[in-house]
Amino acid sequence: MKIIGVIPARYMSSRFEGKPLADICGKPMIWWVYQQAVKVKELNETYVATDDSRIEAVCREYGINVIMTSENHKTGTDRVGEVAEKINADLYVNIQGDEPIIEPETISKAIVPFFEDYGLQVSNLMTKIHDPVDVVNFTVPKVITNKDGIGLYLTRSPAPYPKGDINYSYYKQVCVYGFKPEALRFFCTAPRGKIESIEDIEILRFIENGYRVQFIEVDSETVAVDTPNDLEKVRKILGQKFDAEEKS
């Protein structure tokens, strides 16, 4: 099975313009993400997919595989879909370009189910919520699955509501996805779903249209860089890691 890792990266962001090139301990953020991705043993190749010449130039400077894509894509998955049109593979893994400390083992867990279930088309990760603030935070998509981990719904609201039982663990989405080529073709040609548009969660396009999305639980401590404050958190984490390595 040929498996391609794709890191969508765009320069223009409403909350943090230019974040793929933000400096973290002397290297651009996209470099850190790429270094983690190339450690994933299941990936045959890894590419950054961008629509910006500045990101392309930095990738080439650091020896990062990069593919230029359209400026018109609405989501990262659309960008992965364009890569799939240019490079043939059996599976494409969408790795977020704003998670510089994601562990390679975490990415691998989105891939493993495809070796166990050849009919699977889409996978996604989730992790248990430990901070109660995240349950009510609308920027954190909550995941609801059936007993087999198949996605039933994702929402920015606190769900399910604990009316009958408060003994419940909430889960949030970790944005690493696995896609078979057929699933990508569907996503890139199908209109946005009604609920997808309301919640603004792209994976709902598959669920609304009857796709079986396998969610895999991970113990993830990754930090998504959505704001300059998030960037400072990551700098601190990596700085502490380097200090510990120097002392050991």
Tab-separated table of C-alpha atoms in Angstrom:
chain	number	residue	atom	x	y	z
A	1	MET	CA	0.000	0.000	0.000
A	2	LYS	CA	1.457	3.348	-1.048
A	3	ILE	CA	0.720	5.977	1.583
A	4	ILE	CA	1.304	9.701	1.132
A	5	GLY	CA	1.393	12.274	3.925
A	6	VAL	CA	0.117	15.737	2.994
A	7	ILE	CA	0.544	18.860	5.116
A	8	PRO	CA	-1.787	21.621	3.853
A	9	ALA	CA	-0.336	25.064	4.559
A	10	ARG	CA	-1.719	28.477	3.692
A	11	TYR	CA	-0.249	31.865	4.489
A	12	MET	CA	-3.457	33.838	4.848
A	13	SER	CA	-5.275	33.101	8.098
A	14	SER	CA	-7.907	35.249	9.750
A	15	ARG	CA	-6.520	34.609	13.230
A	16	PHE	CA	-2.785	34.301	12.524
A	17	GLU	CA	-1.447	35.416	9.166
A	18	GLY	CA	1.738	33.695	8.058
A	19	LYS	CA	1.723	31.103	10.827
A	20	PRO	CA	3.360	28.268	8.801
A	21	LEU	CA	6.489	30.457	8.722
A	22	ALA	CA	6.329	31.561	12.363
A	23	ASP	CA	9.661	31.081	14.108
A	24	ILE	CA	9.932	28.319	16.694
A	25	CYS	CA	13.387	27.970	18.236
A	26	GLY	CA	15.071	29.139	15.044
A	27	LYS	CA	13.051	27.144	12.515
A	28	PRO	CA	9.718	27.854	10.749
A	29	MET	CA	6.720	26.005	12.137
A	30	ILE	CA	6.161	24.064	8.908
A	31	TRP	CA	9.677	22.589	9.299
A	32	TRP	CA	8.771	21.195	12.716
A	33	VAL	CA	5.569	19.605	11.413
A	34	TYR	CA	7.417	18.084	8.464
A	35	GLN	CA	10.124	16.635	10.729
A	36	GLN	CA	7.481	14.854	12.783
A	37	ALA	CA	5.652	13.598	9.695
A	38	VAL	CA	8.711	12.069	8.011
A	39	LYS	CA	9.289	9.959	11.131
A	40	VAL	CA	5.999	8.117	10.522
A	41	LYS	CA	7.133	4.681	9.384
A	42	GLU	CA	3.985	3.956	7.367
A	43	LEU	CA	4.394	7.006	5.113
A	44	ASN	CA	6.215	6.439	1.826
A	45	GLU	CA	6.385	10.137	0.973
A	46	THR	CA	5.418	13.408	2.645
A	47	TYR	CA	4.613	16.735	0.992
A	48	VAL	CA	3.642	20.241	2.038
A	49	ALA	CA	0.737	21.476	-0.121
A	50	THR	CA	0.504	25.258	-0.340
A	51	ASP	CA	-0.815	28.055	-2.517
A	52	ASP	CA	1.750	30.620	-1.400
A	53	SER	CA	5.140	31.271	-2.995
A	54	ARG	CA	6.628	32.364	0.348
A	55	ILE	CA	5.857	29.005	1.925
A	56	GLU	CA	7.103	27.229	-1.202
A	57	ALA	CA	10.408	29.130	-1.049
A	58	VAL	CA	10.985	28.302	2.615
A	59	CYS	CA	10.181	24.637	2.012
A	60	ARG	CA	12.720	24.455	-0.800
A	61	GLU	CA	15.296	26.222	1.371
A	62	TYR	CA	14.894	23.541	4.050
A	63	GLY	CA	14.710	20.588	1.652
A	64	ILE	CA	11.011	19.968	2.258
A	65	ASN	CA	8.963	18.314	-0.486
A	66	VAL	CA	6.415	20.899	-1.595
A	67	ILE	CA	3.581	21.015	-4.137
A	68	MET	CA	1.886	24.209	-5.283
A	69	THR	CA	-1.905	24.015	-5.260
A	70	SER	CA	-4.850	26.247	-6.135
A	71	GLU	CA	-5.704	29.405	-4.215
A	72	ASN	CA	-9.398	28.539	-4.392
A	73	HIS	CA	-9.581	25.629	-1.952
A	74	LYS	CA	-12.040	26.054	0.914
A	75	THR	CA	-10.522	23.375	3.181
A	76	GLY	CA	-7.299	21.503	3.764
A	77	THR	CA	-9.015	18.347	2.535
A	78	ASP	CA	-9.684	20.016	-0.826
A	79	ARG	CA	-5.960	20.761	-1.017
A	80	VAL	CA	-5.142	17.121	-0.256
A	81	GLY	CA	-7.570	16.186	-3.015
A	82	GLU	CA	-5.560	18.194	-5.532
A	83	VAL	CA	-2.377	16.436	-4.430
A	84	ALA	CA	-4.173	13.126	-5.001
A	85	GLU	CA	-4.818	14.190	-8.597
A	86	LYS	CA	-1.081	14.745	-9.097
A	87	ILE	CA	0.414	11.833	-7.133
A	88	ASN	CA	-1.128	8.372	-7.177
A	89	ALA	CA	-1.378	6.525	-3.871
A	90	ASP	CA	-3.603	4.047	-2.052
A	91	LEU	CA	-4.042	6.265	1.006
A	92	TYR	CA	-3.560	9.949	1.780
A	93	VAL	CA	-2.980	11.230	5.313
A	94	ASN	CA	-3.930	14.834	6.050
A	95	ILE	CA	-1.564	16.213	8.711
A	96	GLN	CA	-2.303	19.675	10.053
A	97	GLY	CA	0.367	22.276	9.356
A	98	ASP	CA	-0.177	24.021	12.686
A	99	GLU	CA	0.661	21.152	15.074
A	100	PRO	CA	4.467	21.239	15.364
A	101	ILE	CA	4.709	18.926	18.377
A	102	ILE	CA	2.414	16.151	17.176
A	103	GLU	CA	3.969	12.741	17.799
A	104	PRO	CA	4.679	10.443	14.824
A	105	GLU	CA	2.950	7.632	16.728
A	106	THR	CA	-0.222	9.730	16.843
A	107	ILE	CA	-0.220	10.135	13.066
A	108	SER	CA	0.359	6.384	12.651
A	109	LYS	CA	-2.848	5.600	14.511
A	110	ALA	CA	-4.901	7.182	11.727
A	111	ILE	CA	-3.268	4.763	9.263
A	112	VAL	CA	-3.387	1.406	11.061
A	113	PRO	CA	-7.177	0.792	10.657
A	114	PHE	CA	-6.791	0.708	6.864
A	115	PHE	CA	-4.597	-2.383	7.155
A	116	GLU	CA	-7.268	-4.069	9.274
A	117	ASP	CA	-10.365	-3.014	7.293
A	118	TYR	CA	-9.873	-2.827	3.527
A	119	GLY	CA	-13.351	-1.370	3.033
A	120	LEU	CA	-12.615	1.647	5.220
A	121	GLN	CA	-12.622	4.980	3.383
A	122	VAL	CA	-12.055	7.612	6.080
A	123	SER	CA	-10.356	7.740	9.488
A	124	ASN	CA	-9.982	10.502	12.062
A	125	LEU	CA	-8.507	10.774	15.546
A	126	MET	CA	-10.030	11.835	18.848
A	127	THR	CA	-8.730	12.320	22.360
A	128	LYS	CA	-10.348	12.514	25.779
A	129	ILE	CA	-11.056	16.017	27.062
A	130	HIS	CA	-9.400	16.681	30.417
A	131	ASP	CA	-10.040	20.419	30.676
A	132	PRO	CA	-13.751	21.178	31.347
A	133	VAL	CA	-13.322	24.497	29.541
A	134	ASP	CA	-12.832	22.590	26.284
A	135	VAL	CA	-16.277	21.015	26.628
A	136	VAL	CA	-17.947	24.417	26.271
A	137	ASN	CA	-15.317	25.944	23.964
A	138	PHE	CA	-16.893	26.333	20.516
A	139	THR	CA	-13.484	26.160	18.826
A	140	VAL	CA	-13.137	22.545	20.023
A	141	PRO	CA	-15.226	20.048	17.989
A	142	LYS	CA	-16.655	17.315	20.209
A	143	VAL	CA	-16.883	13.773	18.821
A	144	ILE	CA	-19.742	11.325	19.373
A	145	THR	CA	-19.277	7.755	18.150
A	146	ASN	CA	-21.054	4.432	18.390
A	147	LYS	CA	-19.629	1.566	20.445
A	148	ASP	CA	-17.301	0.611	17.579
A	149	GLY	CA	-15.804	4.073	17.216
A	150	ILE	CA	-17.774	4.975	14.090
A	151	GLY	CA	-18.562	8.675	13.981
A	152	LEU	CA	-22.186	9.607	14.596
A	153	TYR	CA	-21.784	13.363	14.934
A	154	LEU	CA	-19.331	16.177	15.610
A	155	THR	CA	-20.412	19.442	17.168
A	156	ARG	CA	-19.027	22.622	18.666
A	157	SER	CA	-21.708	22.447	21.364
A	158	PRO	CA	-21.319	20.503	24.638
A	159	ALA	CA	-22.716	17.128	23.571
A	160	PRO	CA	-24.136	14.811	24.614
A	161	TYR	CA	-25.976	16.760	27.289
A	162	PRO	CA	-25.618	14.986	30.685
A	163	LYS	CA	-29.291	14.999	31.694
A	164	GLY	CA	-29.495	11.383	32.824
A	165	ASP	CA	-25.885	10.651	33.779
A	166	ILE	CA	-22.852	12.833	34.474
A	167	ASN	CA	-20.479	9.866	34.356
A	168	TYR	CA	-19.325	10.545	30.807
A	169	SER	CA	-15.998	11.309	29.147
A	170	TYR	CA	-16.100	13.887	26.387
A	171	TYR	CA	-13.856	13.560	23.352
A	172	LYS	CA	-12.482	16.174	20.994
A	173	GLN	CA	-11.316	15.863	17.435
A	174	VAL	CA	-7.614	15.554	16.647
A	175	CYS	CA	-7.239	16.753	13.080
A	176	VAL	CA	-5.310	13.935	11.456
A	177	TYR	CA	-7.284	12.202	8.722
A	178	GLY	CA	-6.816	9.167	6.500
A	179	PHE	CA	-8.531	9.154	3.107
A	180	LYS	CA	-8.835	6.587	0.359
A	181	PRO	CA	-8.709	8.196	-3.127
A	182	GLU	CA	-12.422	7.542	-3.729
A	183	ALA	CA	-13.345	9.385	-0.527
A	184	LEU	CA	-11.252	12.383	-1.544
A	185	ARG	CA	-12.880	12.488	-4.963
A	186	PHE	CA	-16.291	12.460	-3.301
A	187	PHE	CA	-15.362	15.258	-0.892
A	188	CYS	CA	-13.923	17.483	-3.600
A	189	THR	CA	-16.961	17.166	-5.872
A	190	ALA	CA	-19.831	17.056	-3.359
A	191	PRO	CA	-21.453	20.276	-2.113
A	192	ARG	CA	-21.079	21.254	1.522
A	193	GLY	CA	-23.634	19.486	3.674
A	194	LYS	CA	-26.304	21.449	5.521
A	195	ILE	CA	-25.023	20.455	8.958
A	196	GLU	CA	-21.403	20.754	7.859
A	197	SER	CA	-22.135	24.358	6.927
A	198	ILE	CA	-23.819	25.066	10.259
A	199	GLU	CA	-21.105	23.513	12.434
A	200	ASP	CA	-18.236	24.358	10.042
A	201	ILE	CA	-16.656	20.921	10.564
A	202	GLU	CA	-15.588	19.433	7.236
A	203	ILE	CA	-15.582	15.751	8.284
A	204	LEU	CA	-19.370	16.042	8.665
A	205	ARG	CA	-19.632	16.021	4.867
A	206	PHE	CA	-18.797	12.325	4.967
A	207	ILE	CA	-21.095	11.501	7.884
A	208	GLU	CA	-24.032	13.398	6.363
A	209	ASN	CA	-23.633	11.348	3.199
A	210	GLY	CA	-23.491	7.961	4.883
A	211	TYR	CA	-19.745	7.378	4.924
A	212	ARG	CA	-18.360	5.255	7.745
A	213	VAL	CA	-15.742	7.380	9.503
A	214	GLN	CA	-13.587	5.376	11.904
A	215	PHE	CA	-12.440	7.351	14.937
A	216	ILE	CA	-9.373	6.185	16.836
A	217	GLU	CA	-8.698	7.337	20.376
A	218	VAL	CA	-5.223	8.696	21.067
A	219	ASP	CA	-3.556	10.078	24.149
A	220	SER	CA	-2.622	13.320	22.465
A	221	GLU	CA	-0.968	16.276	24.149
A	222	THR	CA	-0.432	18.196	20.925
A	223	VAL	CA	-1.075	21.936	20.716
A	224	ALA	CA	-2.667	23.437	17.606
A	225	VAL	CA	-1.264	26.892	16.867
A	226	ASP	CA	-4.300	29.042	16.095
A	227	THR	CA	-3.100	32.269	17.722
A	228	PRO	CA	0.178	33.954	18.747
A	229	ASN	CA	-0.567	32.822	22.323
A	230	ASP	CA	-0.604	29.199	21.150
A	231	LEU	CA	2.737	29.817	19.464
A	232	GLU	CA	4.235	30.931	22.767
A	233	LYS	CA	2.981	27.724	24.418
A	234	VAL	CA	4.732	25.619	21.780
A	235	ARG	CA	7.950	27.632	22.072
A	236	LYS	CA	7.904	27.056	25.811
A	237	ILE	CA	7.273	23.308	25.454
A	238	LEU	CA	10.074	22.835	22.930
A	239	GLY	CA	12.409	25.085	24.902
A	240	GLN	CA	11.862	22.987	28.021
A	241	LYS	CA	12.442	19.822	25.987
A	242	PHE	CA	15.774	21.109	24.692
A	243	ASP	CA	16.844	22.172	28.191
A	244	ALA	CA	16.027	18.707	29.547
A	245	GLU	CA	17.983	17.025	26.737
A	246	GLU	CA	21.022	19.208	27.386
A	247	LYS	CA	20.966	18.343	31.089
A	248	SER	CA	20.578	14.594	30.535
